[in-house]
Every structure is written in C-alpha cells, then in structure tokens.
Short mmCIF file of C-alpha atoms and ligand atoms in Angstrom, two decimals:
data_model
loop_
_atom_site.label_atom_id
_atom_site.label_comp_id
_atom_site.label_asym_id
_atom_site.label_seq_id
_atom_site.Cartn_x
_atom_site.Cartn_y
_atom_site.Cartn_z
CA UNK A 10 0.00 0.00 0.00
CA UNK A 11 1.92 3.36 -1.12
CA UNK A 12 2.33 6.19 1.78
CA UNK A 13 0.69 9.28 1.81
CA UNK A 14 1.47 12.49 2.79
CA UNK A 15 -1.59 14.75 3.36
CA UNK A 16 -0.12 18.09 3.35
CA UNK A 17 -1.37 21.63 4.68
CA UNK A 18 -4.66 21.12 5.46
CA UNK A 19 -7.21 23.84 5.62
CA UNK A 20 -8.27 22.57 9.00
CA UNK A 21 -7.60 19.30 10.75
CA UNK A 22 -9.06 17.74 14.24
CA UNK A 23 -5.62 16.83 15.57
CA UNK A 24 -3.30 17.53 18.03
CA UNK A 25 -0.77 19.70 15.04
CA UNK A 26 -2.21 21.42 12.05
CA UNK A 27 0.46 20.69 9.22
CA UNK A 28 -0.63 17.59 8.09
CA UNK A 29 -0.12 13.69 8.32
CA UNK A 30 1.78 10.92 6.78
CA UNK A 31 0.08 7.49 6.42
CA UNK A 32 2.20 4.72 6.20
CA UNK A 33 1.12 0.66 6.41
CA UNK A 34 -2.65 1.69 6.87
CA UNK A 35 -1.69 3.50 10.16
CA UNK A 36 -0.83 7.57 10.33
CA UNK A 37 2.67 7.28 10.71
CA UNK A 38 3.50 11.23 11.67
CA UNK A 39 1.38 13.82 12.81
CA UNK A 40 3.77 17.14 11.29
CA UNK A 41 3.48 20.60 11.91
CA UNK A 42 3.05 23.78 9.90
CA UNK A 43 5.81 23.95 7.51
CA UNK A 44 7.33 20.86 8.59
CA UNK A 45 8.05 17.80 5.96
CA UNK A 46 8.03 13.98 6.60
CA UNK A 47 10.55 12.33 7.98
CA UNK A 48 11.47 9.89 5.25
CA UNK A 49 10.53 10.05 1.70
CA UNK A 50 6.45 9.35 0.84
CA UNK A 51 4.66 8.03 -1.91
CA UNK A 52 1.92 10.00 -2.78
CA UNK A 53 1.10 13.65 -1.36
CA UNK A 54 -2.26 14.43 -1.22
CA UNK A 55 -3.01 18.58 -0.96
CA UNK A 56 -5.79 18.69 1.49
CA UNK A 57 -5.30 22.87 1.56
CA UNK A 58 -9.00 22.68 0.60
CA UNK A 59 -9.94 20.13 3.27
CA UNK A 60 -10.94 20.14 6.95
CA UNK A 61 -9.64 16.72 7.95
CA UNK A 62 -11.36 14.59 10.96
CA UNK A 63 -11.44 11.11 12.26
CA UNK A 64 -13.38 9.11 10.64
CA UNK A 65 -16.89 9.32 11.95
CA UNK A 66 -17.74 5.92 13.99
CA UNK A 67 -21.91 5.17 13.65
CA UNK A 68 -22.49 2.87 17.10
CA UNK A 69 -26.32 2.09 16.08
CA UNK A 70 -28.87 1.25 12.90
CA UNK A 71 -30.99 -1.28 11.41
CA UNK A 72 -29.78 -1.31 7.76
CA UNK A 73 -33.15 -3.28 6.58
CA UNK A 74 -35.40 0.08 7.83
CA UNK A 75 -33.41 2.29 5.03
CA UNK A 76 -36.48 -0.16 3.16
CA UNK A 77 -39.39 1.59 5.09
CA UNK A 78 -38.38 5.39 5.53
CA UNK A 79 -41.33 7.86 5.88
CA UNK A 80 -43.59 4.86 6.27
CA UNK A 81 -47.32 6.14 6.01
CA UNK A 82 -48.39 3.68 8.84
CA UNK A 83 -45.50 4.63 10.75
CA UNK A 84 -45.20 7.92 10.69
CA UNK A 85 -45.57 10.77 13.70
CA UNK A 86 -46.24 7.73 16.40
CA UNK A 87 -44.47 6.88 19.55
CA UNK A 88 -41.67 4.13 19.86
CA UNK A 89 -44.49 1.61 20.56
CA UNK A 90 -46.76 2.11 18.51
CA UNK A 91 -44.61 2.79 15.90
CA UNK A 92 -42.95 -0.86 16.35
CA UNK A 93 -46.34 -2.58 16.50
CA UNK A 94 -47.65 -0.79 12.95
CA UNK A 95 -44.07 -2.08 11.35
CA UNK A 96 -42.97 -5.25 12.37
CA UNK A 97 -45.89 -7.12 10.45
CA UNK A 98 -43.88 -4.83 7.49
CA UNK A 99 -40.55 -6.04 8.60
CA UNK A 100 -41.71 -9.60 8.30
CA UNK A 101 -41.92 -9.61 4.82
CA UNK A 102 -38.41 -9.11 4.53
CA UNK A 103 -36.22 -11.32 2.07
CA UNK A 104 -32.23 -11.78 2.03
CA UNK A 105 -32.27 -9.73 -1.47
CA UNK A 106 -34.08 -7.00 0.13
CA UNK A 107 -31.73 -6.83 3.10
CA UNK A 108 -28.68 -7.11 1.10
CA UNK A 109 -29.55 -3.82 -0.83
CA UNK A 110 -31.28 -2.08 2.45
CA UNK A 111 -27.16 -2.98 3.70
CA UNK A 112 -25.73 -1.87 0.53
CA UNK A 113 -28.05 1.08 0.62
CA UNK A 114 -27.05 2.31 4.43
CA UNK A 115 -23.55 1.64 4.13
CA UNK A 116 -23.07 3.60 1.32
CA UNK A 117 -24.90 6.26 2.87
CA UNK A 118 -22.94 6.63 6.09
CA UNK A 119 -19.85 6.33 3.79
CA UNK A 120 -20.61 8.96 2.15
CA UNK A 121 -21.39 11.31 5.61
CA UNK A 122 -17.24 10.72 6.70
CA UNK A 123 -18.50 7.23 8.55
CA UNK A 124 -14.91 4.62 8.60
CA UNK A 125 -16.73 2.27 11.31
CA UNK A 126 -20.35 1.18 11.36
CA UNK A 127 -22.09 -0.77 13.45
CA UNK A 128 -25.72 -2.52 12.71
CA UNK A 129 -28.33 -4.20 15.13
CA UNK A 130 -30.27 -6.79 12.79
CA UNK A 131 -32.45 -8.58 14.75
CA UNK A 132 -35.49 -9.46 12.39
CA UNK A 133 -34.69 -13.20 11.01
CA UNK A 134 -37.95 -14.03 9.12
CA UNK A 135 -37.60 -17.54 7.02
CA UNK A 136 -35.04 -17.71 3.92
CA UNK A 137 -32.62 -15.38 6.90
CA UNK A 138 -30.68 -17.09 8.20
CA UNK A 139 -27.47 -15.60 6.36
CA UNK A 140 -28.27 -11.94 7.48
CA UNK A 141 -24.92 -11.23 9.25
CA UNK A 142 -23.01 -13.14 5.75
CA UNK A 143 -25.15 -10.34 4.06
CA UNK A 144 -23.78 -7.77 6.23
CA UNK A 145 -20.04 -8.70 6.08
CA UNK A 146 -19.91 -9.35 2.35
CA UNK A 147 -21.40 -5.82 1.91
CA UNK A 148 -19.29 -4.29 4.53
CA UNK A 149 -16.32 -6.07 3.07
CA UNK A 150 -17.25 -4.67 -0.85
CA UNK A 151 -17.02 -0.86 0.59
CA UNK A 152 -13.96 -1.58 2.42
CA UNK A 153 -15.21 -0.31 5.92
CA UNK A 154 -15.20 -1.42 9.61
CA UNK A 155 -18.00 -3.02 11.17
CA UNK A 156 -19.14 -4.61 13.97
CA UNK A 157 -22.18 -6.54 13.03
CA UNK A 158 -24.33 -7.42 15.84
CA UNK A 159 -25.84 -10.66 16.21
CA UNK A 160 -29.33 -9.29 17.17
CA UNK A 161 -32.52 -11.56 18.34
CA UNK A 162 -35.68 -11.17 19.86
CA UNK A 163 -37.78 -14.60 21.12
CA UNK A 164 -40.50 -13.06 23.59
CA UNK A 165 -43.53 -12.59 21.17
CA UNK A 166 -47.08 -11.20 22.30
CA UNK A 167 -48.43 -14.33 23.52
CA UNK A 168 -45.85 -14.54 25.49
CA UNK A 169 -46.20 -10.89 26.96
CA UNK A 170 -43.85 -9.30 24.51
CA UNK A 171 -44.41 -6.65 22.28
CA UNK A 172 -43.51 -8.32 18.63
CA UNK A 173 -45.89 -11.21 16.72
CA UNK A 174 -45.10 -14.33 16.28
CA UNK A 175 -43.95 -13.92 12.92
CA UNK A 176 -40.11 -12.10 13.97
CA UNK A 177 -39.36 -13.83 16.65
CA UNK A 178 -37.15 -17.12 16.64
CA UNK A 179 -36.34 -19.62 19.33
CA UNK A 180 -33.22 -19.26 22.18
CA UNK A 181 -31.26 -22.58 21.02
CA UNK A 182 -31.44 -21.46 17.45
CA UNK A 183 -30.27 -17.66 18.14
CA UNK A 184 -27.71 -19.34 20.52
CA UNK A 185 -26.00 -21.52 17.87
CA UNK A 186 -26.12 -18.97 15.14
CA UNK A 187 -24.54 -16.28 17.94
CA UNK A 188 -21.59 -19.04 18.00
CA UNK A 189 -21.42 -19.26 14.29
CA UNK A 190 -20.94 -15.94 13.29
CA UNK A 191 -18.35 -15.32 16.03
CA UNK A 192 -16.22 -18.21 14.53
CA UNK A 193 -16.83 -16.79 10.95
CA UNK A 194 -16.09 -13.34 11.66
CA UNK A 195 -15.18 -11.77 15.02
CA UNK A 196 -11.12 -10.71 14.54
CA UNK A 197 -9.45 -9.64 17.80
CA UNK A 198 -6.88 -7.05 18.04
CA UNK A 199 -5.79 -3.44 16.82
CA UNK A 200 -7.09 -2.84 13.15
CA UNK A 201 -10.16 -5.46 13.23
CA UNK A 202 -11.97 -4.80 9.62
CA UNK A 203 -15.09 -7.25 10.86
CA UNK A 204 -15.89 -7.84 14.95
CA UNK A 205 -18.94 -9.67 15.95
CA UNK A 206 -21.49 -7.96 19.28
CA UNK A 207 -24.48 -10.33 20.53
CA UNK A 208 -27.23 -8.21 20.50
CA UNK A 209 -30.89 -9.78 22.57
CA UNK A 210 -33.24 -6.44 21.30
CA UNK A 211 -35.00 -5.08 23.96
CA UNK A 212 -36.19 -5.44 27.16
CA UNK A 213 -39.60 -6.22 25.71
CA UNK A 214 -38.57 -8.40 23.05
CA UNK A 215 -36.45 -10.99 24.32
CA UNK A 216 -36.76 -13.20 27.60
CA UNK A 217 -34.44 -12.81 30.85
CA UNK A 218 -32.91 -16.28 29.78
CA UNK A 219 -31.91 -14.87 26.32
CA UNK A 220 -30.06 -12.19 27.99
CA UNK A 221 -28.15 -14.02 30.96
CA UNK A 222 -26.98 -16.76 27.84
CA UNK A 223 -25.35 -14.06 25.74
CA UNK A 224 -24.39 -12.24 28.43
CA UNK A 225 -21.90 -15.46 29.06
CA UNK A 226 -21.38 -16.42 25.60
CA UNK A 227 -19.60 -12.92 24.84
CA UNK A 228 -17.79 -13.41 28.06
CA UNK A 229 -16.61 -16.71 26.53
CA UNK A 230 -15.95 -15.37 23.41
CA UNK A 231 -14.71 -11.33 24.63
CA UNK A 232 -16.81 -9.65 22.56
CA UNK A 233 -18.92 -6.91 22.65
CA UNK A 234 -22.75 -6.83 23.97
CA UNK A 235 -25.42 -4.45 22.44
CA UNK A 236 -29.66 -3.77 23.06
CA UNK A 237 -31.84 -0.97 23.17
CA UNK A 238 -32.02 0.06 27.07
CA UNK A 239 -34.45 3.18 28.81
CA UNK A 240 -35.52 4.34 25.20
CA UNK A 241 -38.62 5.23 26.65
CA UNK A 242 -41.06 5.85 29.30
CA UNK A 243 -42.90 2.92 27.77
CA UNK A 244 -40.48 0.56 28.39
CA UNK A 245 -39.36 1.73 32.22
CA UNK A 246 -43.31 1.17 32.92
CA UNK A 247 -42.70 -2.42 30.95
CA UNK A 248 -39.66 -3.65 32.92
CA UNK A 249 -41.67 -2.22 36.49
CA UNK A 250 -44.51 -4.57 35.75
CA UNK A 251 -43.05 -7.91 33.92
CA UNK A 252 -39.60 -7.71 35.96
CA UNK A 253 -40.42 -6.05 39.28
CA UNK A 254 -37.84 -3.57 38.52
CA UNK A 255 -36.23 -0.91 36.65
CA UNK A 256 -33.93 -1.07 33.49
CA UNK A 257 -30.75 -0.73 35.44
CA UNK A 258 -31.43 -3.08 38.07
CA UNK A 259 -32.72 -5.52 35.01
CA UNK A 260 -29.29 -5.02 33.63
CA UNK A 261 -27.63 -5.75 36.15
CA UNK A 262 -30.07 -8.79 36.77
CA UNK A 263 -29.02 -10.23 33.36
CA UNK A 264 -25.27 -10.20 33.90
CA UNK A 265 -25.04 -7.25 32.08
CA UNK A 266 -23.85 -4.10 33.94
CA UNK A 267 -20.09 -4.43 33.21
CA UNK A 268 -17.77 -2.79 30.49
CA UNK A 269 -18.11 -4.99 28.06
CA UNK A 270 -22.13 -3.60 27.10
CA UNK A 271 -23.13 -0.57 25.38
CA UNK A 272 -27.02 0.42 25.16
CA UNK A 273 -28.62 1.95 22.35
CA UNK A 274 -30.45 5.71 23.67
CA UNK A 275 -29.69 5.36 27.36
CA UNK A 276 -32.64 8.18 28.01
CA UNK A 277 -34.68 7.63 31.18
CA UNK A 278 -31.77 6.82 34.12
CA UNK A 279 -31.87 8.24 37.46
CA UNK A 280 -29.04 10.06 39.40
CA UNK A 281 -28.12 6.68 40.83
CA UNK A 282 -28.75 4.61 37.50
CA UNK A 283 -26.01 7.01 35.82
CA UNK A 284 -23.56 6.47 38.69
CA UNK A 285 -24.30 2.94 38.06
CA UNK A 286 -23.29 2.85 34.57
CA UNK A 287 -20.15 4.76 35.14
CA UNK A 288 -18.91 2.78 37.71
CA UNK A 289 -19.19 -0.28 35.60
CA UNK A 290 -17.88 1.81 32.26
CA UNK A 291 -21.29 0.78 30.37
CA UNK A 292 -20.88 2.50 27.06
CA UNK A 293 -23.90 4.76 25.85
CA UNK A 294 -24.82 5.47 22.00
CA UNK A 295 -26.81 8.69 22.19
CA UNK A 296 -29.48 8.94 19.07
CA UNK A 297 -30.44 11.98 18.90
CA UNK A 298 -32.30 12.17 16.29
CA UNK A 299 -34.02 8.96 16.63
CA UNK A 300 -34.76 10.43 20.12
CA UNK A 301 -36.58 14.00 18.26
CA UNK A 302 -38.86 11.63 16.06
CA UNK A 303 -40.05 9.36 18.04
CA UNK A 304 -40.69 11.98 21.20
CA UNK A 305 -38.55 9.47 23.22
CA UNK A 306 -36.66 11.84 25.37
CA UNK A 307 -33.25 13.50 26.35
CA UNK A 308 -30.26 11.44 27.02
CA UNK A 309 -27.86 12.96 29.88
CA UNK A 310 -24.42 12.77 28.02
CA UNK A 311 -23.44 15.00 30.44
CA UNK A 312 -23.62 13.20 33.56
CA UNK A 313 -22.97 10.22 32.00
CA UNK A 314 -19.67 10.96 30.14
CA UNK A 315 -18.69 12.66 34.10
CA UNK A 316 -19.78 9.41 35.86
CA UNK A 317 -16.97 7.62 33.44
CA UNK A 318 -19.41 6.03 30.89
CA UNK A 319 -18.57 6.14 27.44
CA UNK A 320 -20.74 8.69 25.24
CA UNK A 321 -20.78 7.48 21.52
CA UNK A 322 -23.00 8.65 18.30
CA UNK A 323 -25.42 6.61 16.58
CA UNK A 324 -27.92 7.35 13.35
CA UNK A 325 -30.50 4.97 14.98
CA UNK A 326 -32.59 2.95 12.20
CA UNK A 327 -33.63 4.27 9.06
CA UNK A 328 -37.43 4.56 9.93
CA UNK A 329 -36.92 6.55 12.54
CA UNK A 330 -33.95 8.83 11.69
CA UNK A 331 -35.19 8.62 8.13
CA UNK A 332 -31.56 8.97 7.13
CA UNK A 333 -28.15 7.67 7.63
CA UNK A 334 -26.04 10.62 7.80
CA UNK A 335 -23.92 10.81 10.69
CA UNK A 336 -22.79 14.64 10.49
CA UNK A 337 -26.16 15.04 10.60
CA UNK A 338 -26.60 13.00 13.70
CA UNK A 339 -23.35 15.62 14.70
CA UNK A 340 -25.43 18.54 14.07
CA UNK A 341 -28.98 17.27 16.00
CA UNK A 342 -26.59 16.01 18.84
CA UNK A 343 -24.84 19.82 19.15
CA UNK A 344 -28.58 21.36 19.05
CA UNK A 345 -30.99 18.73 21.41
CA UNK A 346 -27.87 18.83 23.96
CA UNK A 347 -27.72 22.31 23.90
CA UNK A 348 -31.41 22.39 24.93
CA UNK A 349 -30.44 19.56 27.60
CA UNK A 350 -27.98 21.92 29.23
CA UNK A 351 -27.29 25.28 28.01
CA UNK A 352 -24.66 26.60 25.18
CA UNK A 353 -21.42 25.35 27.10
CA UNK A 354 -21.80 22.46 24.60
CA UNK A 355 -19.65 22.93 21.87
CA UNK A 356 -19.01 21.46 18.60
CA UNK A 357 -16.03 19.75 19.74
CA UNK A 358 -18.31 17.66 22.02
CA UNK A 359 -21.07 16.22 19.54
CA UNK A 360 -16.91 15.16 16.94
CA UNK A 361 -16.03 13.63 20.03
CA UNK A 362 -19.11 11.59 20.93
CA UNK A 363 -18.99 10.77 17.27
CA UNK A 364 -15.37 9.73 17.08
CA UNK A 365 -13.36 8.74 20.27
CA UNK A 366 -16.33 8.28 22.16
CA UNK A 367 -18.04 5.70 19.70
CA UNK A 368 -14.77 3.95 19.54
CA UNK A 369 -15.17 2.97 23.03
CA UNK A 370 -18.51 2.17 22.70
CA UNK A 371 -17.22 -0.78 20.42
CA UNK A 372 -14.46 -1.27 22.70
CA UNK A 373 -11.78 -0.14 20.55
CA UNK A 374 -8.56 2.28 21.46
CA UNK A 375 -7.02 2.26 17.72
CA UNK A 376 -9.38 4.38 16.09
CA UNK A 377 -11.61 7.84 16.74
CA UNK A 378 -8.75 10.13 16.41
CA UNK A 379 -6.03 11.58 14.49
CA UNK A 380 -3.25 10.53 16.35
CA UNK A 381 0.11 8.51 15.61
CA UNK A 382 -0.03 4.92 15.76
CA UNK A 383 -4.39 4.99 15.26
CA UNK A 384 -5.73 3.43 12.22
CA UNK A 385 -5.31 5.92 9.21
CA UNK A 386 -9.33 6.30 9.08
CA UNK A 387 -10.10 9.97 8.03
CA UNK A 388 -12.91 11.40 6.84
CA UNK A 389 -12.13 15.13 4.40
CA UNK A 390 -15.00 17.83 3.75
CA UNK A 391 -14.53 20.81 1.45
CA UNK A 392 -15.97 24.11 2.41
CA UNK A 393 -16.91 24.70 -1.54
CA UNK A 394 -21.01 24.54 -1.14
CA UNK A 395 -23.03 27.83 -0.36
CA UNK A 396 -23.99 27.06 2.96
CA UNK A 397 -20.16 26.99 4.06
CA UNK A 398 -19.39 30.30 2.33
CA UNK A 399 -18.48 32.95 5.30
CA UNK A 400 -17.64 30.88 7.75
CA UNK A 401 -15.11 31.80 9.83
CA UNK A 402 -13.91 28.59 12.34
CA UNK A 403 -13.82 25.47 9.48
CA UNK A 404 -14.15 23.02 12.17
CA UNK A 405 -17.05 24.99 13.58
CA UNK A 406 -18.51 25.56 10.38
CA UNK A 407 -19.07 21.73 8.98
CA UNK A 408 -21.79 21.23 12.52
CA UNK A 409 -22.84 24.67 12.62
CA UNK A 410 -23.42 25.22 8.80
CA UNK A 411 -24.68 21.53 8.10
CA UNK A 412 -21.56 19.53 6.40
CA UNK A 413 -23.40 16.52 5.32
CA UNK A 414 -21.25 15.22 2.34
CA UNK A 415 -17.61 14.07 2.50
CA UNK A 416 -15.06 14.55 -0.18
CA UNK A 417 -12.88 11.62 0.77
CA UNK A 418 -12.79 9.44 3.17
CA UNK A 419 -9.88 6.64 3.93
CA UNK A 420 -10.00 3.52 5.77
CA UNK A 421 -7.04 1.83 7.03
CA UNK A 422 -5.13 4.14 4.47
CA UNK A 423 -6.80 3.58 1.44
CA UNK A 424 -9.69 6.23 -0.10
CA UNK A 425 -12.82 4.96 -0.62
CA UNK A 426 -14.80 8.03 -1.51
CA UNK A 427 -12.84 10.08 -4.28
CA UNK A 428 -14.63 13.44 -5.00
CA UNK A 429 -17.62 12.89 -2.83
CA UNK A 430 -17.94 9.54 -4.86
CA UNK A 431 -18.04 5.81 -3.23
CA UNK A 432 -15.35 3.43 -4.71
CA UNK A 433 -17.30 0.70 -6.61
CA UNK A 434 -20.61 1.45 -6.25
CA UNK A 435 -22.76 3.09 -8.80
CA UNK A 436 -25.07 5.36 -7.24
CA UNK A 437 -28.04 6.11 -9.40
CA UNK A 438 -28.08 2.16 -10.02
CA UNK A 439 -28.01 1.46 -6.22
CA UNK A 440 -30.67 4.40 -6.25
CA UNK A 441 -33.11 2.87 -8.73
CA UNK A 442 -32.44 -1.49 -7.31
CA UNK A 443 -33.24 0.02 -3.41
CA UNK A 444 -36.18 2.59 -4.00
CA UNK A 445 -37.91 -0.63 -6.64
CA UNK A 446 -37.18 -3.29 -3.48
CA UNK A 447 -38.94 -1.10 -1.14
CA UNK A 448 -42.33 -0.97 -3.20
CA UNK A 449 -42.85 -4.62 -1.44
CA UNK A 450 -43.09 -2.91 1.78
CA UNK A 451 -45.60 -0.23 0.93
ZN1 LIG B 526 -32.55 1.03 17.47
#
C-alpha cells in the first residue's frame, strides 16, 4: 500500500495542524506547519482545501429500515406504537431486500465521513438465516469497519412481549447462530476490519434467559454486547410490571452491567442509575435524532460521560432517523444537547461523541482520532457549497453550517470516496435497485 502524505490542510481535528503521513494503513506522523516527513512518501495528497477529521464511527442502525423510511403507517407515532404498525412490514423481509437495504445504508454513512459502522439486525424471518453473511460481504465490498451485531428477539405477544409471532425465533437457534458468526467473523486485536457484538433487542422483546446466555457467551468469546435500554417511558413502565424492577437493576439482573455492554439511547436513568453505569464503564450510543422523532426523550451525556461512561453517536434505524447521515446526527446532537444543558456544549463535544467516544462504545482504542499509531481512518469535507461560504472557524462551520457530504474518506489508508464519490458502487443504479425493493413494503 503506497504512503501518503496529506499536506497543509485547511483545517484538521488533531493535536498539530500541518498535516499527516500514512504509512502501512496506520498515520505514521502527525507534522506541523511547515514541517516535511521524515522519510521520503509516496503520494502527497493537498488537502489545503480540506478540513480533515477522524473518521466518523456510527455505534447504532438497522440497515433493513433504510427499506421503510417515511412509512405512512409509521409515521408521527411513539416508539411503541410505531414498532407494532411495522414489524408485520418487517416480516416480509427477504435476504435480497436486506442485502440492498445494507448496501443502501452503508453507502450512505460512507458517504457522511462514517470509517466504522455498526448494525443491530435482529429481524430473522424464514429464507434469513445468512443476514450477518449479508452484512459482512457488503461491509467487506465498501472496504469499511464493522461490527455486526448478532441481534434476536424470542419473547412474542403471547408470550407478553411486544412483537408477533412472525419475527421472533427460538433461544437454542439464536444461541447456535450467535456461536457461528463469532467463529466466521469476530477478529481480535488493533485494526479489526469485521468484529462480531451479541445483541438480545430489547427489554420487551427478548426473555431474561436470552439475555443471561449471551451475556456469558460474549464473556466466553470477549466480545462486545449491544440492546436498546431506557428508550422510553414505555419501556421503564414495561420492565416495572413484567420484571419487578427498573432497566438498570434488570441489567444488572441479566449479567449485564459491566464494560463490556453498550445500550442503544440510554434516556430515562436516574441520578443513581447514571452512577451505576459509570462505575461499571457501560458504554452509551446517544441517538439523537431517533430520540426528536419518536418523542422518546433526552439522554444525559453530560452526567454520564462525568460518571466515566462512554458517550458514543449513533444514526438509529432508518425509519426513525429517516436517514443515515452521521454529520447530521453531529449537528442534531450539538442542538438537542444544547437544549439539555445550556450553550457550554460545543461542537467539539457532539466530533467527540462521534469519534473517540463511539470507539469505546465498540471497545476499541485504535481508532476515533487523528493521532500517531491509530488506524489511518479519516474522513475530508470541502468548504466549496453555499452554505459553508463565510464561515469563519472550518471546524465549527461543517456542525454549525450543516456539512453533510464528505469529499474523501480513507479507511485503514486507502480512499474509498474520491470526490464525494463511493469506490465501486454506482449510485443512481443502487438508487433505482433500493427505492424498486422497497415498493414490497408499501
Ligand atoms: Zn434502534
């Protein structure tokens, strides 16, 4: 893989402003204005038009709901109801129809600066049984990181749940295929392209047993554990009346309040429920604006990030973000957090929970920043579009004035967008195969 020297950029989220060399698929040298690299490079890149960050890391999604975005029987309801009006949708999903919703999502976040996804899949209807060999192949094709998430649920309505019985699936069966895409997939170890997270839904989807059983298999197998937790008031009321308790104390119940776990919102904690989750160094992906649609509440990033839990970013499903954009997650973070607490939050906060702080959502210390020795995972806007022209702070000014396209972005020091363009994908033919696969869920 040839060096690179990106030289002089405009702006640059790093520790020195002059630029950085990339060497192996790691940044090699972090240089200073004026100064040169140390030994000879292959390639230099002029990035004086570019404000240079980490790459952005997305800690939650469901790729298949890029298929039912602005659904008419979903729309403008509460997380509840809004589940209940598309899961009998979600059933009719097919392994070609989830390989394009992937393609579809990946792409997109690509495109927004994202280096490292993650996705929680959790709906295995007959014929998908491959879903996570969907994910990596796709995953794999665009050349990014992911941690898939080997998601479940197996507590339908009849037995007090909220799904049908149509999405739900058994505990031996999730159990074995949990083992069989670790073994597949799930690499170990600074510069993983592909880890594997066990991933039980929801408190109201999946039984106690479910959770306690891949609570120890990811013990067994160190990796990573994932669900939604406190989305909503909805489900604190749920957990009071089927478990006698709230969603902390049901964490903990499960085997699950330990460092290893990050939740998906993280909204409705006490004072003692945050102290809690920063004792134990439970990760938290805020969704903000997941959290705007669906009315579901404010998450304290504050006092959770002070307690010592880990504060990442996440888009949050397709139906209820509608998009995949993570700057734009950067921007709706900056603003609902500002109306949380007051206008001490800065930019710099809503790039961190999107970079470093992600990272340690998924456990990992070798990417998130622009540092020497991290991964070489960058994502590179231009300031060329109208709504950038003025602006004074270019770090400032890609939250502030709405950056929501990157002009390159590199994983493990190779590009994979070029001129705002994804490597090997055509766009307007992605376009027309996703928009005519999601007519079957109209
Ligand atoms: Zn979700």
């Amino acid at each position: 893989m040839p060096s690179v020297w990106i030289k002089s950029p405009l702006a640059i989220l790093a520790e020195k402003g002059g630029g950085i060399v990339v060497r192996n698929g790691r940044i090699a040298e972090l240089l200073t204005l004026g100064q040169a690299p140390f030994s000879p490079v292959d390639q230099v890149f002029d990035a004086s038009n570019h404000v240079v960050l980490p790459g952005l890391i997305n800690t939650h999604h469901h790729f298949y709901q890029t298929l039912t975005r602005a659904h008419p029987q979903a729309i403008n309801k509460k997380l509840f109801d809004w589940l209940k009006a598309l899961y009998p949708v979600w059933a009719r999903l097919t392994p070609d129809a989830m390989r394009i919703g992937t393609r579809l999502a990946l792409t997109e976040l690509l495109m927004s600066g994202v280096t490292t996804t993650s996705d929680h899949h959790y709906v295995y209807t007959p014929g998908l049984e491959d879903a996570m060999d969907i994910q990596v192949e796709e995953a794999r094709h665009l050349g990014m990181r992911m941690t898939v998430t080997r998601g479940s649920m197996n507590l339908s309505e009849k037995d007090g749940g909220l799904p049908p019985d149509s999405v739900v699936q058994d505990e031996d069966e999730i159990l074995a295929d949990c083992e069989r895409v670790i073994g597949k997939y799930h690499e170990r170890g600074e510069g993983a392209i592909i880890q594997v997270a066990l991933a039980p839904c929801s408190p109201f989807s999946v039984t106690k047993s479910l959770m306690c059983a891949c609570g120890a298999l990811a013990e067994k197998h160190d990796c990573r554990l994932h669900t939604h937790l406190a989305e909503t008031q909805d489900e604190d009321a749920y957990c009071r009346s089927a478990f006698g308790m709230g969603p902390v104390d049901y964490l903990e119940d499960v085997g699950w309040l330990n460092a290893r776990t990050w939740l998906a919102h993280g909204i409705h904690f006490s004072e003692r429920d945050v102290a809690r989750l920063g004792q134990h160094g439970v990760g938290v992906c805020h969704c903000p604006t997941s959290n705007m649609v669906l009315a579901s509440g404010q998450c304290r990033t504050r006092e959770l990030e002070a307690a010592g839990a880990p504060v990442g970013l996440g888009v949050d499903g397709s139906a209820s973000n509608d998009a995949s954009n993570l700057m734009e997650g950067v921007r709706h973070a900056l603003m609902i957090n500002r109306l949380t607490y007051d206008a001490s939050v800065s930019h710099l906060d809503a790039l961190r929970w999107a970079t470093k702080g992600s990272a340690r959502c998924l456990g990992r210390d070798d990417i998130g920043e622009i540092a020497v020795g991290k991964q070489a995972d960058l994502a590179m806007f231009t300031l060329d579009e109208l709504r950038f022209s003025g602006a004074g702070d270019p770090i400032a000014a890609l939250v502030l004035c709405g950056a929501h396209r990157a002009d390159r972005v590199m994983i493990a020091g190779d590009w994979r967008v070029v001129n705002g363009m994804p490597v090997g994908i055509d766009i307007a033919e992605l376009r027309a195969q996703h928009g005519a696969a999601a007519l079957a869920f109209l």
